[in-house]
Amino acid sequence: MKIALTVNGEAIGAEVEPRVHLGDFLREHLSLTGTHLGCEHGVCGACTVRIDGALARACLVLAVQADGCRVETIEGLSDSGEIADLQQAFHERNALQCGYCTPGMLIAAQDLLLRDPAPDRETIREHLSGNYCRCTGYHAIVDAIVTTAEGRQASKGVDGGPTAAMTTVVS
Amino acid sequence: MKAPAFDYVRAGTVTEACALLGQHGADARLLAGGQSLLPAMNLRLASPSVLIDVGRITGLDGIEVRADKLRIGALVRHETVLRSTQIAKHVPLLTEAMRHVAHPAIRARGTMGGNLAHADPASELPACMLALGAAIEATSARGTRMIAAEYFFTGLFQTALEPDEMLTAIQIPLPAPRFFFQEIARRSGDYAIVGLAASGDRLAFFSVGDRPLLFQASASLDLDPPADLQATAAMRVHLAGVLRQRALTALGIQA
């Protein structure tokens, strides 16, 4: 079946069998191997991507269902610089060991930070509850996300956001 | 694992979906959000020969409050239910239950109708429908009928839907009475070991049998739950009793 979709901003046309899920399509057809496949039944979160701006499991979406959609993978988020600070925080806090879960963790974390710029640790853990890490554990990952949130809040202030304006008035 | 091969056809309207169901019969399955069906296919627990994709049919994603009922279209996504201020106001049981349904990525795609038609006995939403006394709207080429939730869930992944019928909406009577919802699960978002959705004096347990089970608050529990890797049958009976007691206390009902 013929499909046409946008992947990381690039228009893609392809011919796929209906049984091919989006994760395999990205990896095998487009060589975008940053989307990892773990359990292939929606439990582990390694294949997390964004479809039309919303989180999705690439293993639980058929490529044919993504026809006409805007798909963003870890490669896209990485290249655009959207999550550069989050990646840096993961690196600095050693929030990854084998790295298998990392693309999914980053995309899920970014999804949370876009909705809730200052989440508490419990909220972060709840939002990542669908993403398994089997080596470093979660503490460092939560730390890195907290650091990123704090950094973004602070830089908003520096850039003349609400925090800076208020500080100016007070001083 | 990967799903076995199948044919895929996209339905543009409910009429078209019903016609396709009539044509393909029991070999076909409707695909909406796919968050239950696709894992089952990847695990080869299900192998339909045809998937009829109803995910793009328009007009099935509405949430409407009428005088005495709340109507939710079949394609309303879990995330939409969770964030709906109308549902939080009129049927807060559903808002609370939805927090426990899987994880954000799955809630972003899973649909109300898909969840209910899948009829997983460990799922939160079928139990909510029982507790709330909801009615399920089923549409086929023969017309539309309403099925009371109590008669809708007929067994393990089995419903009262005919092979050519599509679940198109649910209706929840208003005002909804006071509620209680709790489940016991190993990880947030995982299937419950045992759960309870209560609305007034209607207590609906899930993950305790081949379908959600409804009890009046005054009735003693008569359960014969399955044993699996998560819990023995005796543990499930015990946990159901604990949840029942908590519900009665929270709702101010004398045991």
Coordinates of C-alpha atoms in Angstrom, one line a residue:
Chain A
M1 CA 0.0 0.0 0.0
K2 CA 1.2 3.5 -0.9
I3 CA 1.7 6.0 1.9
A4 CA 2.9 9.6 2.1
L5 CA 4.0 11.1 5.3
T6 CA 6.4 13.7 6.8
V7 CA 9.3 12.3 8.8
N8 CA 11.4 14.9 10.7
G9 CA 10.2 17.5 8.3
E10 CA 11.0 15.6 5.1
A11 CA 8.2 14.4 2.8
I12 CA 8.4 10.6 2.4
G13 CA 6.6 8.4 -0.1
A14 CA 6.7 4.6 0.3
E15 CA 5.1 1.4 -0.5
V16 CA 4.6 -0.8 2.6
E17 CA 2.8 -4.0 3.6
P18 CA 0.0 -3.3 6.0
R19 CA 1.6 -5.5 8.7
V20 CA 4.7 -3.3 8.9
H21 CA 4.6 -1.2 12.1
L22 CA 5.9 2.4 12.2
G23 CA 9.0 1.3 14.2
D24 CA 10.1 -1.1 11.6
F25 CA 9.2 1.3 8.8
L26 CA 11.5 4.0 10.3
R27 CA 14.3 1.6 11.0
E28 CA 14.2 -0.7 8.0
H29 CA 12.8 1.6 5.2
L30 CA 14.3 4.9 6.3
S31 CA 17.4 3.7 8.2
L32 CA 16.3 5.9 11.2
T33 CA 17.6 3.4 13.8
G34 CA 17.4 5.8 16.7
T35 CA 13.9 4.5 17.3
H36 CA 14.6 1.4 19.3
L37 CA 12.4 -1.7 19.4
G38 CA 12.2 -3.5 22.7
C39 CA 9.0 -5.4 23.6
E40 CA 7.0 -4.7 20.5
H41 CA 3.8 -4.8 22.5
G42 CA 3.6 -1.3 24.0
V43 CA 5.1 -2.0 27.4
C44 CA 8.7 -0.8 27.3
G45 CA 8.6 2.6 25.6
A46 CA 11.9 2.3 23.7
C47 CA 10.1 3.0 20.4
T48 CA 8.4 6.3 21.6
V49 CA 8.0 8.9 18.8
R50 CA 5.8 11.9 18.2
I51 CA 2.9 11.7 15.7
D52 CA 1.3 15.0 14.9
G53 CA 2.9 16.4 18.0
A54 CA 1.6 13.6 20.4
L55 CA 3.5 10.8 21.9
A56 CA 3.1 7.4 20.4
R57 CA 4.5 3.9 20.5
A58 CA 5.9 3.2 17.0
C59 CA 5.4 -0.5 17.6
L60 CA 1.7 0.0 18.1
V61 CA 1.0 2.1 15.0
L62 CA 1.0 0.7 11.6
A63 CA 3.0 2.5 8.9
V64 CA -0.2 2.7 6.9
Q65 CA -2.0 4.4 9.8
A66 CA 0.7 7.1 9.8
D67 CA -0.2 8.0 6.2
G68 CA -0.6 11.7 6.0
C69 CA 0.8 12.3 9.4
R70 CA 3.8 14.3 10.7
V71 CA 6.2 11.9 12.4
E72 CA 9.1 13.0 14.6
T73 CA 11.8 10.7 15.8
I74 CA 14.8 11.1 18.1
E75 CA 16.9 12.0 15.0
G76 CA 14.6 14.9 14.3
L77 CA 14.4 16.2 17.8
S78 CA 18.2 15.8 18.1
D79 CA 19.1 17.6 14.8
S80 CA 16.7 20.5 15.4
G81 CA 18.3 21.2 18.7
E82 CA 14.9 21.1 20.4
I83 CA 16.3 18.8 23.2
A84 CA 20.0 19.7 23.2
D85 CA 19.8 20.8 26.8
L86 CA 18.0 17.7 27.8
Q87 CA 20.6 15.5 26.1
Q88 CA 23.4 17.5 27.7
A89 CA 21.8 17.0 31.1
F90 CA 21.5 13.2 30.5
H91 CA 25.1 13.2 29.6
E92 CA 26.3 15.2 32.6
R93 CA 24.2 13.2 35.1
N94 CA 25.1 9.8 33.6
A95 CA 21.4 9.3 33.0
L96 CA 22.1 6.4 30.6
Q97 CA 24.2 3.4 30.6
C98 CA 23.5 1.1 27.6
G99 CA 21.4 3.8 26.0
Y100 CA 18.7 1.5 24.7
C101 CA 15.9 3.3 26.5
T102 CA 17.4 6.8 26.0
P103 CA 15.6 7.9 22.8
G104 CA 12.2 7.0 24.3
M105 CA 13.1 8.6 27.6
L106 CA 14.2 11.8 25.9
I107 CA 11.0 12.1 23.8
A108 CA 8.8 11.2 26.7
A109 CA 10.6 13.7 29.0
Q110 CA 10.4 16.5 26.3
D111 CA 6.6 15.8 26.0
L112 CA 6.2 16.4 29.7
L113 CA 8.4 19.5 29.8
L114 CA 6.4 21.1 27.0
R115 CA 3.2 20.6 29.0
D116 CA 4.5 21.2 32.4
P117 CA 7.7 23.4 32.5
A118 CA 8.3 22.8 36.2
P119 CA 7.2 19.2 37.1
D120 CA 8.0 17.7 40.5
R121 CA 9.8 14.4 40.8
E122 CA 6.6 12.4 41.3
T123 CA 5.1 13.9 38.1
I124 CA 8.2 13.1 36.2
R125 CA 8.2 9.5 37.4
E126 CA 4.5 9.2 36.5
H127 CA 5.0 10.5 33.0
L128 CA 7.9 8.1 32.4
S129 CA 6.1 5.2 34.0
G130 CA 5.7 3.7 30.5
N131 CA 9.4 3.8 29.7
Y132 CA 11.6 1.0 31.0
C133 CA 15.3 1.5 31.8
R134 CA 17.0 -1.8 32.6
C135 CA 20.4 -0.5 33.6
T136 CA 21.0 2.9 35.2
G137 CA 17.7 3.0 36.9
Y138 CA 15.6 6.0 37.1
H139 CA 17.1 8.3 39.7
A140 CA 19.6 9.9 37.4
I141 CA 17.1 10.2 34.6
V142 CA 14.7 12.1 36.9
D143 CA 17.6 14.3 38.1
A144 CA 18.5 15.2 34.5
I145 CA 14.9 16.1 33.7
V146 CA 14.7 18.3 36.9
T147 CA 18.0 20.0 35.9
T148 CA 16.7 20.7 32.4
A149 CA 13.4 22.1 33.7
E150 CA 15.3 24.4 36.0
G151 CA 17.7 25.5 33.3
R152 CA 14.8 26.3 30.9
Q153 CA 13.0 28.2 33.6
A154 CA 16.1 30.2 34.4
S155 CA 16.9 31.0 30.8
K156 CA 13.4 32.2 30.3
G157 CA 14.2 34.7 33.0
V158 CA 17.4 35.8 31.4
D159 CA 15.7 36.2 28.0
G160 CA 13.4 38.7 29.4
G161 CA 10.5 36.4 30.4
P162 CA 8.2 37.0 33.3
T163 CA 10.9 36.2 35.9
A164 CA 13.3 38.8 34.6
A165 CA 10.6 41.4 34.3
M166 CA 9.5 40.9 37.9
T167 CA 13.1 41.0 39.2
T168 CA 13.7 44.3 37.4
V169 CA 10.6 45.8 39.0
V170 CA 11.5 44.6 42.4
S171 CA 15.1 45.8 42.3
Chain B
M1 CA 7.3 -10.3 17.5
K2 CA 5.6 -9.1 14.4
A3 CA 1.9 -9.3 13.4
P4 CA 1.0 -11.9 10.8
A5 CA 0.0 -10.6 7.3
F6 CA -3.4 -9.1 6.9
D7 CA -5.3 -6.9 4.5
Y8 CA -6.0 -3.3 5.4
V9 CA -8.9 -1.2 4.4
R10 CA -9.8 2.3 5.5
A11 CA -13.4 3.1 6.1
G12 CA -14.5 6.7 5.5
T13 CA -17.9 6.5 7.2
V14 CA -19.7 4.4 9.7
T15 CA -21.9 3.1 6.9
E16 CA -18.9 2.0 5.0
A17 CA -17.3 0.3 8.1
C18 CA -20.5 -1.6 8.7
A19 CA -20.8 -2.7 5.1
L20 CA -17.2 -3.9 5.2
L21 CA -17.8 -5.8 8.5
G22 CA -20.9 -7.4 6.9
Q23 CA -18.8 -8.4 3.9
H24 CA -15.8 -9.8 5.8
G25 CA -17.6 -11.2 8.9
A26 CA -15.7 -12.7 11.7
D27 CA -12.3 -12.6 9.8
A28 CA -12.3 -8.8 10.1
R29 CA -11.5 -6.6 13.1
L30 CA -12.1 -2.9 13.4
L31 CA -8.9 -0.8 14.0
A32 CA -9.2 2.5 15.9
G33 CA -6.3 3.5 18.1
G34 CA -4.9 0.0 17.9
Q35 CA -3.4 0.1 21.4
S36 CA -5.0 -3.2 22.4
L37 CA -5.5 -4.9 19.0
L38 CA -2.0 -4.3 17.6
P39 CA -0.1 -5.7 20.7
A40 CA -2.4 -8.7 20.5
M41 CA -1.5 -9.1 16.9
N42 CA 2.2 -8.6 17.5
L43 CA 2.0 -11.4 20.1
R44 CA 0.0 -13.4 17.7
L45 CA -2.9 -13.7 20.1
A46 CA -5.1 -12.3 17.4
S47 CA -4.7 -12.8 13.7
P48 CA -7.6 -11.2 11.8
S49 CA -7.3 -11.5 8.0
V50 CA -8.7 -8.0 7.4
L51 CA -8.3 -4.8 9.5
I52 CA -10.9 -2.1 8.8
D53 CA -9.4 1.2 9.9
V54 CA -12.1 3.4 11.4
G55 CA -9.7 5.8 13.0
R56 CA -10.4 8.6 10.5
I57 CA -14.2 8.5 10.5
T58 CA -15.3 12.0 11.4
G59 CA -18.1 12.8 13.8
L60 CA -17.3 10.1 16.3
D61 CA -15.0 12.2 18.5
G62 CA -17.5 14.3 20.3
I63 CA -18.2 14.7 24.0
E64 CA -21.7 16.1 24.6
V65 CA -23.6 16.8 27.8
R66 CA -27.4 16.6 27.4
A67 CA -30.0 17.1 30.1
D68 CA -29.8 13.6 31.6
K69 CA -26.8 12.0 30.0
L70 CA -23.3 12.4 28.8
R71 CA -22.5 11.0 25.4
I72 CA -18.9 10.1 24.4
G73 CA -18.1 9.2 20.8
A74 CA -16.3 6.0 20.1
L75 CA -13.2 7.7 18.7
V76 CA -12.6 10.0 21.7
R77 CA -9.1 9.3 22.8
H78 CA -8.2 8.5 26.4
E79 CA -6.1 11.6 26.7
T80 CA -9.1 13.7 25.6
V81 CA -11.3 12.0 28.3
L82 CA -8.6 12.6 30.9
R83 CA -8.4 16.4 30.0
S84 CA -12.1 17.0 29.5
T85 CA -13.4 19.5 31.9
Q86 CA -17.0 18.4 31.1
I87 CA -16.2 14.8 32.0
A88 CA -14.4 15.9 35.2
K89 CA -17.4 17.9 36.2
H90 CA -20.1 15.4 35.4
V91 CA -18.5 12.0 35.6
P92 CA -15.3 12.4 37.7
L93 CA -15.1 8.6 38.1
L94 CA -14.1 8.4 34.5
T95 CA -11.4 11.1 34.9
E96 CA -10.0 9.3 37.9
A97 CA -10.1 5.9 36.2
M98 CA -8.4 7.3 33.1
R99 CA -5.3 8.3 35.1
H100 CA -4.7 4.6 35.6
V101 CA -5.2 3.5 32.0
A102 CA -1.8 2.7 30.6
H103 CA 0.8 5.4 29.9
P104 CA 0.8 8.8 28.2
A105 CA 1.9 7.5 24.8
I106 CA -0.9 4.9 24.8
R107 CA -3.5 7.3 26.1
A108 CA -2.7 9.6 23.3
R109 CA -3.9 7.1 20.8
G110 CA -6.2 4.6 22.5
T111 CA -9.9 5.3 22.1
M112 CA -13.0 4.8 24.3
G113 CA -14.8 2.7 21.8
G114 CA -11.8 0.5 21.0
N115 CA -11.1 -0.1 24.7
L116 CA -14.7 -1.2 25.4
A117 CA -15.1 -3.3 22.3
H118 CA -11.9 -5.1 23.2
A119 CA -13.5 -6.0 26.5
D120 CA -10.3 -6.8 28.4
P121 CA -11.5 -8.0 31.9
A122 CA -8.4 -6.3 33.4
S123 CA -9.3 -2.9 31.9
E124 CA -10.6 0.0 34.0
L125 CA -13.1 1.4 31.5
P126 CA -15.5 -1.6 31.2
A127 CA -15.9 -1.7 34.9
C128 CA -16.6 2.1 34.9
M129 CA -19.4 1.5 32.4
L130 CA -21.0 -1.1 34.6
A131 CA -20.7 1.0 37.7
L132 CA -22.1 4.1 35.9
G133 CA -25.0 2.1 34.3
A134 CA -23.9 3.3 30.9
A135 CA -25.4 2.2 27.6
I136 CA -23.4 1.2 24.6
E137 CA -24.5 2.4 21.2
A138 CA -24.1 -0.2 18.5
T139 CA -24.5 0.6 14.8
S140 CA -24.9 -1.7 11.8
A141 CA -26.6 -1.6 8.4
R142 CA -29.7 -2.6 10.3
G143 CA -29.7 0.5 12.4
T144 CA -28.6 1.6 15.8
R145 CA -29.4 -0.1 19.2
M146 CA -28.5 0.6 22.8
I147 CA -27.0 -2.2 24.9
A148 CA -26.9 -1.8 28.7
A149 CA -23.3 -2.2 29.9
E150 CA -24.5 -5.1 32.2
Y151 CA -25.3 -7.1 29.1
F152 CA -22.5 -5.8 26.9
F153 CA -19.5 -7.7 28.4
T154 CA -20.3 -11.3 27.8
G155 CA -16.9 -13.1 28.5
L156 CA -13.2 -12.9 28.0
F157 CA -12.7 -10.3 25.2
Q158 CA -16.3 -11.0 24.2
T159 CA -19.1 -8.5 23.8
A160 CA -22.7 -8.5 22.8
L161 CA -21.8 -6.8 19.5
E162 CA -22.9 -8.7 16.4
P163 CA -20.1 -9.4 13.9
D164 CA -21.5 -6.6 11.7
E165 CA -21.9 -4.1 14.4
M166 CA -19.7 -1.2 15.4
L167 CA -19.6 0.5 18.7
T168 CA -20.2 4.2 17.9
A169 CA -20.8 5.9 21.3
I170 CA -21.5 5.4 24.9
Q171 CA -24.1 7.2 27.0
I172 CA -23.7 7.7 30.8
P173 CA -26.8 8.7 32.8
L174 CA -26.6 12.0 34.7
P175 CA -26.3 13.0 37.4
A176 CA -23.6 10.5 38.3
P177 CA -23.6 9.6 42.1
R178 CA -20.6 9.8 44.3
F179 CA -17.7 7.6 43.2
F180 CA -14.8 5.6 44.4
F181 CA -11.9 4.3 42.3
Q182 CA -8.8 2.4 43.3
E183 CA -6.7 -0.3 41.7
I184 CA -3.7 -2.3 42.9
A185 CA -1.0 -2.7 40.2
R186 CA 2.7 -3.4 40.3
R187 CA 3.7 -0.4 38.2
S188 CA 1.7 2.8 37.6
G189 CA -0.2 2.3 34.4
D190 CA 0.1 -1.5 34.3
Y191 CA -3.0 -3.7 34.3
A192 CA -4.5 -4.0 37.8
I193 CA -4.1 -7.1 39.9
V194 CA -7.5 -6.1 41.2
G195 CA -9.4 -2.9 40.8
L196 CA -12.8 -1.4 41.8
A197 CA -14.9 1.3 40.2
A198 CA -17.8 2.3 42.3
S199 CA -20.6 4.7 41.5
G200 CA -23.1 5.2 44.4
D201 CA -24.0 1.7 45.6
R202 CA -22.8 0.0 42.4
L203 CA -19.5 -1.7 42.8
A204 CA -17.8 -2.9 39.6
F205 CA -14.6 -5.0 40.1
F206 CA -12.1 -5.7 37.3
S207 CA -9.3 -8.2 36.9
V208 CA -11.3 -10.7 39.0
G209 CA -12.7 -12.9 36.3
D210 CA -13.4 -13.2 32.6
R211 CA -15.3 -9.9 32.6
P212 CA -15.9 -7.0 34.9
L213 CA -18.3 -8.0 37.7
L214 CA -21.0 -5.7 39.3
F215 CA -22.2 -6.0 42.9
Q216 CA -24.6 -4.0 44.9
A217 CA -22.8 -2.4 47.9
S218 CA -25.1 -4.5 50.2
A219 CA -24.2 -7.8 48.5
S220 CA -21.4 -10.0 49.7
L221 CA -18.7 -10.6 47.2
D222 CA -18.9 -13.9 45.4
L223 CA -15.7 -14.1 43.3
D224 CA -13.8 -16.9 41.6
P225 CA -10.9 -15.0 40.2
P226 CA -8.1 -16.5 38.1
A227 CA -4.6 -17.1 39.4
D228 CA -1.6 -15.9 37.3
L229 CA 2.0 -14.8 37.8
Q230 CA 0.8 -11.6 39.5
A231 CA -1.4 -13.1 42.2
T232 CA -3.1 -16.2 43.4
A233 CA -6.9 -16.4 43.4
A234 CA -7.0 -16.2 47.2
M235 CA -4.9 -13.0 47.0
R236 CA -7.3 -11.4 44.5
V237 CA -10.3 -12.3 46.7
H238 CA -8.5 -10.7 49.6
L239 CA -7.6 -7.6 47.7
A240 CA -11.1 -7.2 46.3
G241 CA -12.5 -7.4 49.9
V242 CA -10.0 -4.7 51.0
L243 CA -11.0 -2.4 48.1
R244 CA -14.7 -3.0 48.8
Q245 CA -14.2 -2.0 52.4
R246 CA -12.4 1.1 51.4
A247 CA -15.1 2.0 49.0
L248 CA -17.9 1.6 51.5
T249 CA -16.0 3.7 54.0
A250 CA -15.3 6.4 51.4
L251 CA -18.9 6.5 50.2
G252 CA -20.3 6.4 53.7
I253 CA -22.2 3.1 53.2
Q254 CA -22.8 0.8 56.2
A255 CA -21.3 -2.6 55.5

